[in-house]
Amino acid sequence: LTSDALIEGSFELVGHVSGKGGLAGVCIDSKHVYTNNKSSAKECWSSHDEWSQVLSERRAESVKQYLIANYSINTDRLKTYGVGHSEHKFDDPDNPGNRRVEVKYIKK
């Protein structure tokens, strides 16, 4: 995956708060997006780590925009950042599970 675009039906919000107002009563503090270690991702960047960081940040922003567009969340309640290759969940850097988004909910 070398794109920051969200593809309809390609993801699932797990454990999201539903009901009247969507996520209006919950503050999303931050999102982490992780990338894989595929060499094809290097084609436009001087280093794979640089590309991974940029792509990670773009993916986080895509998720933020999706949440803003589809839930009752004020933009000033969302913070995004990407971590590139710095925080893998799995030891194998090519594991698809390392390309993930984490959303932290903090009650007001």
Short mmCIF file of C-alpha atoms in Angstrom, two decimals:
data_model
loop_
_atom_site.label_atom_id
_atom_site.label_comp_id
_atom_site.label_asym_id
_atom_site.label_seq_id
_atom_site.Cartn_x
_atom_site.Cartn_y
_atom_site.Cartn_z
CA LEU A 1 0.00 0.00 0.00
CA THR A 2 1.54 3.24 -1.11
CA SER A 3 -1.50 5.48 -0.93
CA ASP A 4 -3.11 7.57 1.77
CA ALA A 5 -6.58 7.26 0.20
CA LEU A 6 -9.33 5.51 2.13
CA ILE A 7 -11.12 2.99 -0.06
CA GLU A 8 -14.79 2.43 0.72
CA GLY A 9 -15.24 -0.87 2.50
CA SER A 10 -11.54 -1.33 3.16
CA PHE A 11 -11.59 -0.55 6.86
CA GLU A 12 -13.69 -0.96 9.95
CA LEU A 13 -14.13 1.28 12.97
CA VAL A 14 -13.81 -1.14 15.85
CA GLY A 15 -15.25 -0.16 19.20
CA HIS A 16 -16.61 3.14 18.00
CA VAL A 17 -19.23 4.94 20.04
CA SER A 18 -22.63 4.86 18.40
CA GLY A 19 -25.95 6.42 19.22
CA LYS A 20 -27.35 9.91 18.95
CA GLY A 21 -24.64 12.38 18.01
CA GLY A 22 -22.15 9.73 16.92
CA LEU A 23 -18.85 10.45 18.65
CA ALA A 24 -19.89 13.89 19.89
CA GLY A 25 -19.39 12.99 23.55
CA VAL A 26 -15.91 11.53 23.11
CA CYS A 27 -12.66 13.30 22.35
CA ILE A 28 -10.31 11.58 19.94
CA ASP A 29 -6.89 12.55 21.15
CA SER A 30 -4.62 11.03 18.53
CA LYS A 31 -4.17 8.57 15.73
CA HIS A 32 -1.11 6.57 14.78
CA VAL A 33 -0.61 5.25 11.29
CA TYR A 34 2.04 2.68 10.53
CA THR A 35 3.49 1.77 7.17
CA ASN A 36 5.12 -1.35 5.74
CA ASN A 37 8.67 -1.94 4.55
CA LYS A 38 8.09 -2.45 0.79
CA SER A 39 10.93 -1.16 -1.39
CA SER A 40 8.47 0.07 -4.05
CA ALA A 41 7.45 2.85 -1.65
CA LYS A 42 10.88 4.49 -2.07
CA GLU A 43 10.45 5.60 -5.67
CA CYS A 44 9.74 9.29 -4.99
CA TRP A 45 11.71 9.85 -1.79
CA SER A 46 15.36 9.95 -0.87
CA SER A 47 14.91 7.28 1.79
CA HIS A 48 12.36 4.63 2.64
CA ASP A 49 12.08 5.98 6.18
CA GLU A 50 11.29 9.47 4.86
CA TRP A 51 8.59 8.11 2.52
CA SER A 52 7.12 5.97 5.30
CA GLN A 53 6.87 8.96 7.61
CA VAL A 54 5.18 11.14 4.99
CA LEU A 55 2.76 8.38 4.00
CA SER A 56 2.03 7.66 7.67
CA GLU A 57 1.12 11.31 8.28
CA ARG A 58 -1.07 11.41 5.16
CA ARG A 59 -2.93 8.27 6.21
CA ALA A 60 -3.57 9.73 9.65
CA GLU A 61 -4.95 12.88 8.03
CA SER A 62 -7.19 10.79 5.74
CA VAL A 63 -8.70 9.06 8.75
CA LYS A 64 -9.20 12.42 10.47
CA GLN A 65 -11.02 13.79 7.43
CA TYR A 66 -13.19 10.66 7.26
CA LEU A 67 -14.18 11.03 10.92
CA ILE A 68 -14.96 14.73 10.46
CA ALA A 69 -17.08 14.04 7.38
CA ASN A 70 -19.01 11.09 8.84
CA TYR A 71 -19.32 11.80 12.58
CA SER A 72 -20.18 14.77 14.75
CA ILE A 73 -16.63 15.64 15.72
CA ASN A 74 -15.27 19.15 15.98
CA THR A 75 -11.94 19.49 14.16
CA ASP A 76 -10.21 21.03 17.17
CA ARG A 77 -10.83 17.79 19.09
CA LEU A 78 -8.69 15.74 16.71
CA LYS A 79 -4.92 15.49 16.65
CA THR A 80 -3.12 13.35 14.10
CA TYR A 81 0.41 12.21 13.61
CA GLY A 82 2.22 9.41 11.87
CA VAL A 83 5.06 7.35 13.23
CA GLY A 84 6.41 5.78 10.04
CA HIS A 85 8.58 2.80 10.97
CA SER A 86 9.21 3.83 14.58
CA GLU A 87 6.49 1.79 16.35
CA HIS A 88 5.82 -1.56 14.70
CA LYS A 89 3.28 -3.84 16.34
CA PHE A 90 4.89 -6.94 14.79
CA ASP A 91 8.59 -7.82 14.51
CA ASP A 92 8.37 -8.47 10.77
CA PRO A 93 8.33 -4.98 9.20
CA ASP A 94 6.43 -6.34 6.16
CA ASN A 95 3.56 -7.63 8.30
CA PRO A 96 0.34 -5.94 7.09
CA GLY A 97 -0.62 -5.45 10.75
CA ASN A 98 2.02 -2.74 10.94
CA ARG A 99 -0.08 -0.61 8.57
CA ARG A 100 -2.76 0.37 11.02
CA VAL A 101 -4.51 3.31 12.55
CA GLU A 102 -5.01 3.59 16.28
CA VAL A 103 -7.56 6.00 17.68
CA LYS A 104 -7.43 6.95 21.34
CA TYR A 105 -10.66 8.10 22.95
CA ILE A 106 -10.48 10.44 25.93
CA LYS A 107 -13.71 11.34 27.68
CA LYS A 108 -14.26 15.01 28.34
#
